Amino acid sequence: MSTDPQALVAKLVDWYGHWFEDEQALADGQMTADLHPYNHLFSPIQVNSVKIKNRLVMGPMGNVSMADETGRPSSKMIEYYVERARGGVGLITSGLVPVSFKVDPSFLEPGGLVYLPRLDGSRSVLAGWRDLAAGIHAYGARFFVQLSPGAGRVGSPECLVKRRRLPVSASWNPNFYMPAVPCRPLWDHECRALVRATGQAAADAQACLADGVYLHGHEGYLLEQFANPAFNRRPFGPFSDPEALGLALVREIRRRCGPHLPIMYRIDLSLALAEVYRERMDRVKSLRRFRGERGVEATLAYMRHLVEAGVDLFDVDLGCYDNWWLPHPPGPMPPGCFLAVARLVKEHFAEQDVRSVAGLEVPVVAVGKLGYPDLAERALRDGACDMVMLARPLLADPDWPRKVFAGLARDIVPCIGDQEACLNEFIHGGHIQCAVNPRTGFEERWSHDLPPARSPRRIGVVGAGPAGLTAACVAATRGHSVTLFERQKHLGGMLRAGAVPRIKFDVANYLAHLEQRLRGCQQAHDLEVAFGTEATVEALQEGEFDALVLCTGGRPIAPPVDGIELPHVVQAVDLLLHPGLADGAEHVVVVGGGDVGCETAHFLAHEHGKRVTVVEMLPYFMKGSCTANRGYLIHYLERQGVALWNCTRLLRAEPGRAVVARNVSPTVPSPCVTWQPVLPENVVNPLARPIKVEEQEVTIEADLVVLATGLVPDDALYHACQRRGVAPEIHNAGDAFLPATIAQATKAGYAIGRAV
Ligand SMILES: Cc1cc2nc3c(=O)[nH]c(=O)nc-3n(C[C@H](O)[C@H](O)[C@H](O)COP(=O)(O)O)c2cc1C
Ligand code: SF4
């Protein structure tokens, strides 16, 4: 190995903060097809006794609320996977399946209900798994079940409140969600129960036609809490050795399932806590305990020992819950963010001639933002990895493999990395969905092919943002005659401003895809597009449409304070579309610390070298956004020297400055905490400290004040059309109904497009 492996981790963590300055790295994130035909992606590979038809692996994504209440995979879950198998991926892995509800109380709900699939010895669930595996096999894909010994300290602490049971871990560790809740160390006999339960689950998986099992050993879940000295500080006993539990699990699976069943193991090369938090590891109480994390050399030694015990295949990433933007890389992370990590492991295995018990080389699967076809192919050609894992790219487009094989990269619906409808949906109690694919998680409700219109009708759609464009294309594809009006000269609505910062390259890809989709739809169907056309009530009346779909978007709002009309006060969307507005400004105050405010601050600080202060009224920045996305932005804003002021209101704007009221009480939480999540409103934290109010008026130098204070629905046209009865059927959708997420807009557009 040429590079110092530990130094590589520090280098990567640093690079994640400024990678977008490198044109080649940006080019890697394009949906190009220059390397077609993709001979490496579509070559088979042997893993133990199993041949996989290509090098593409669907990454594990939790099947939260996709099983019925006994834990049996439901038709929702089966159809979701069958859709991905049909799309051409070689190997599908399930989301994590906890194997021992008896030992780790965090997954079990009061009344014995579960929200994850089960595979722990009950016959009642087996038929669901068998149907699932058979459905996947029908399309020639393989299926591995991801077995998880538990969540431990990263599980819900509600078991303490609701069932009087302390959450568990390897040693006394703070719970991730509520650090004041302690997680107790498991007894040795409980660890042995975990080992037996894992063996039983593997045997059940094998009986249910699974082609392999996959151990969930990364990201700081319970297995890693044992395997990493950051969390395992057991003074003595058989499981005080960090390698002991993992090796025991693998040996037990081999004992129960024999030598031929492939075993895959998911590991992080490093938690990267020291590299991310540096001196905070000494200063912050809840981080201090985690100072002794496993070094890269120790990880590599552990991996070799796992192979000797029976592991056939690894995938490898970085990070854990406490720096969640690493294992769950959001949009602003670079394309192929962990390729260097996979390469390091692959080179190590080659140097050490590491071979599996089946006598084969041990393949390394790369993961993390690899949904760009040329980058994925190049990773294999250059020898960075042996297989490529795609998780979110297959939520966005299950047909990714089929399209790439056919050289249709431009037809792929790209993932935009917002994690709103996939990861964040779990936090709010939902199941997996996708912002850009309205059918994800609803495959059993919405068939793959659109139902043809019973009788073609004339449909008018106003607004070519995600909602209007989706509605227009779906309705036209079904056979309706559609006219799409857009007052701008181009499609995209608010997405256009959102795609401007370099870290939003995924959104730019999505815009390009929408343009291509609209063109294709215009060519193939009866869809007329009128750009640069303001749709008035009169014009719509004259059009004599049978149905109208109004997606007129939202209007940015401004706080009702003095000076808001001054020339140095601008809206964030205007600034993003016309960055020249910031010319000559050195000090900028961004008002509003939601996604738009923080992304704009990042844009100004990183791409334009401005000195930025962001003020937010609420105690938390980006409250409600996915913890991983929030963590990335806050961490790298802080590193860039952007001042983040929470509990701060704009009082007035004056020439050259902004005057704010800032709560200076010591009870105001630090805005820079990224190692703890913001809990959703409906979860009561009995241990939370109330925030007292001690406001002070503060003047901040500001050559430019940028407003990112939200949108209100622009629904005047809808109400006017409704009043005048302009068409027999009128819908109001997207931001014009409720300014929310892209997910909400595309879902509404799709549902209406299918229904009209
Ligand atoms: C909604 C969602 C659920 C996930 N659930 C799991 C899981 O159950 N087990 C696991 O090991 N990783 C899980 N992950 C992580 C993914 O497997 C993958 O490592 C990550 O999304 C990065 O890959 P990608 O860029 O291809 O999406 C999940 C990711 C997402 C988005
Ligand atoms: S919700 Fe967003 S991040 Fe998640 S898969 Fe869909 S596009 Fe990607």
Tab-separated table of N, CA and C and ligand atoms in Angstrom, residues 59-63 94-96 146 214 216 218-219 221 266 315 317 327-329 338 367-370 389-393 395 419 422-423 426 432, ligand 1:
chain	number	residue	atom	x	y	z
A	59	GLY	N	-27.817	-1.955	-2.791
A	59	GLY	CA	-27.418	-1.760	-1.399
A	59	GLY	C	-28.583	-2.001	-0.452
A	60	PRO	N	-28.258	-2.379	0.784
A	60	PRO	CA	-29.307	-2.625	1.767
A	60	PRO	C	-29.984	-1.326	2.181
A	61	MET	N	-31.292	-1.318	2.168
A	61	MET	CA	-32.034	-0.155	2.653
A	61	MET	C	-33.187	-0.656	3.497
A	62	GLY	N	-33.226	-0.190	4.737
A	62	GLY	CA	-34.173	-0.698	5.724
A	62	GLY	C	-35.595	-0.805	5.191
A	63	ASN	N	-36.201	-1.963	5.408
A	63	ASN	CA	-37.582	-2.176	4.944
A	63	ASN	C	-38.564	-1.779	6.042
A	94	SER	N	-31.273	-7.293	1.140
A	94	SER	CA	-32.412	-6.732	1.884
A	94	SER	C	-31.911	-5.628	2.799
A	95	GLY	N	-32.823	-4.864	3.356
A	95	GLY	CA	-32.464	-3.944	4.431
A	95	GLY	C	-32.177	-4.764	5.680
A	96	LEU	N	-31.717	-4.094	6.707
A	96	LEU	CA	-31.321	-4.833	7.915
A	96	LEU	C	-32.506	-5.582	8.517
A	146	GLN	N	-29.729	-9.207	4.805
A	146	GLN	CA	-28.820	-8.539	5.741
A	146	GLN	C	-29.267	-8.795	7.183
A	214	TYR	N	-25.679	-11.542	4.904
A	214	TYR	CA	-24.886	-10.313	4.850
A	214	TYR	C	-24.902	-9.731	6.266
A	216	HIS	N	-24.366	-7.047	9.165
A	216	HIS	CA	-24.513	-5.595	9.251
A	216	HIS	C	-23.500	-5.063	10.275
A	218	HIS	N	-21.378	-2.311	10.119
A	218	HIS	CA	-20.815	-0.961	9.952
A	218	HIS	C	-21.636	0.086	10.704
A	219	GLU	N	-21.290	1.325	10.526
A	219	GLU	CA	-22.091	2.494	10.897
A	219	GLU	C	-22.383	2.621	12.393
A	221	TYR	N	-23.685	0.315	14.412
A	221	TYR	CA	-24.772	-0.516	14.966
A	221	TYR	C	-24.171	-1.484	15.981
A	266	ARG	N	-20.446	-6.157	5.997
A	266	ARG	CA	-20.389	-4.710	5.746
A	266	ARG	C	-19.597	-4.054	6.867
A	315	ASP	N	-18.254	-5.169	1.716
A	315	ASP	CA	-18.351	-3.808	1.191
A	315	ASP	C	-17.910	-2.876	2.300
A	317	ASP	N	-17.164	1.219	3.801
A	317	ASP	CA	-17.406	2.661	3.738
A	317	ASP	C	-16.695	3.339	4.901
A	327	PRO	N	-21.661	7.657	6.307
A	327	PRO	CA	-22.312	6.435	5.801
A	327	PRO	C	-23.564	6.702	4.971
A	328	HIS	N	-24.147	7.885	5.119
A	328	HIS	CA	-25.330	8.240	4.310
A	328	HIS	C	-25.014	9.493	3.512
A	329	PRO	N	-24.113	9.370	2.545
A	329	PRO	CA	-23.614	10.587	1.891
A	329	PRO	C	-24.711	11.381	1.180
A	338	PHE	N	-16.379	6.857	-1.580
A	338	PHE	CA	-15.572	5.871	-0.836
A	338	PHE	C	-14.736	4.986	-1.762
A	367	VAL	N	-19.128	1.310	-2.426
A	367	VAL	CA	-20.446	1.899	-2.199
A	367	VAL	C	-20.294	3.411	-2.063
A	368	GLY	N	-21.408	4.122	-2.229
A	368	GLY	CA	-21.412	5.554	-1.971
A	368	GLY	C	-21.400	6.402	-3.224
A	369	LYS	N	-22.578	6.857	-3.632
A	369	LYS	CA	-22.728	7.794	-4.741
A	369	LYS	C	-22.023	7.299	-6.007
A	370	LEU	N	-22.445	6.122	-6.444
A	370	LEU	CA	-21.834	5.537	-7.646
A	370	LEU	C	-22.824	5.412	-8.793
A	389	MET	N	-21.918	-1.056	-5.659
A	389	MET	CA	-23.203	-1.082	-4.955
A	389	MET	C	-23.971	0.196	-5.271
A	390	LEU	N	-25.239	0.028	-5.552
A	390	LEU	CA	-26.132	1.173	-5.770
A	390	LEU	C	-27.290	1.027	-4.802
A	391	ALA	N	-27.443	1.982	-3.927
A	391	ALA	CA	-28.602	1.945	-3.026
A	391	ALA	C	-29.624	2.946	-3.575
A	392	ARG	N	-29.457	4.213	-3.245
A	392	ARG	CA	-30.456	5.206	-3.665
A	392	ARG	C	-30.642	5.313	-5.182
A	393	PRO	N	-29.570	5.117	-5.974
A	393	PRO	CA	-29.823	5.194	-7.427
A	393	PRO	C	-30.881	4.199	-7.895
A	395	LEU	N	-33.479	3.356	-6.026
A	395	LEU	CA	-34.784	3.879	-5.596
A	395	LEU	C	-35.263	4.876	-6.651
A	419	GLN	N	-32.411	12.885	0.361
A	419	GLN	CA	-32.747	11.898	1.394
A	419	GLN	C	-34.046	12.239	2.140
A	422	CYS	N	-36.496	9.064	1.331
A	422	CYS	CA	-35.997	7.724	1.686
A	422	CYS	C	-35.648	7.713	3.167
A	423	LEU	N	-34.468	8.211	3.505
A	423	LEU	CA	-34.010	8.123	4.894
A	423	LEU	C	-34.882	8.922	5.864
A	426	PHE	N	-38.240	7.639	7.288
A	426	PHE	CA	-38.226	6.729	8.453
A	426	PHE	C	-38.403	7.515	9.753
A	432	ILE	N	-39.926	3.512	2.950
A	432	ILE	CA	-39.022	4.023	1.915
A	432	ILE	C	-39.824	4.557	0.717
B	1	LIG	C1	-33.385	4.763	3.068
B	1	LIG	C2	-32.079	4.110	3.379
B	1	LIG	C3	-32.045	3.025	4.229
B	1	LIG	C4	-30.827	2.392	4.498
B	1	LIG	N1	-30.828	1.272	5.282
B	1	LIG	C5	-29.687	0.569	5.434
B	1	LIG	C6	-29.705	-0.703	6.064
B	1	LIG	O1	-30.761	-1.233	6.445
B	1	LIG	N2	-28.527	-1.335	6.221
B	1	LIG	C7	-27.348	-0.818	5.796
B	1	LIG	O2	-26.302	-1.440	5.972
B	1	LIG	N3	-27.312	0.375	5.137
B	1	LIG	C8	-28.445	1.052	4.927
B	1	LIG	N4	-28.437	2.211	4.188
B	1	LIG	C9	-27.181	2.695	3.577
B	1	LIG	C10	-27.108	2.262	2.098
B	1	LIG	O3	-27.029	0.862	2.004
B	1	LIG	C11	-25.887	2.870	1.394
B	1	LIG	O4	-24.746	2.496	2.082
B	1	LIG	C12	-25.939	4.389	1.295
B	1	LIG	O5	-27.217	4.829	0.881
B	1	LIG	C13	-24.902	4.900	0.299
B	1	LIG	O6	-25.064	4.294	-0.959
B	1	LIG	P1	-25.778	5.044	-2.216
B	1	LIG	O7	-25.029	6.303	-2.430
B	1	LIG	O8	-25.646	4.081	-3.348
B	1	LIG	O9	-27.176	5.290	-1.802
B	1	LIG	C14	-29.636	2.866	3.925
B	1	LIG	C15	-29.697	3.968	3.077
B	1	LIG	C16	-30.895	4.583	2.791
B	1	LIG	C17	-30.935	5.738	1.841
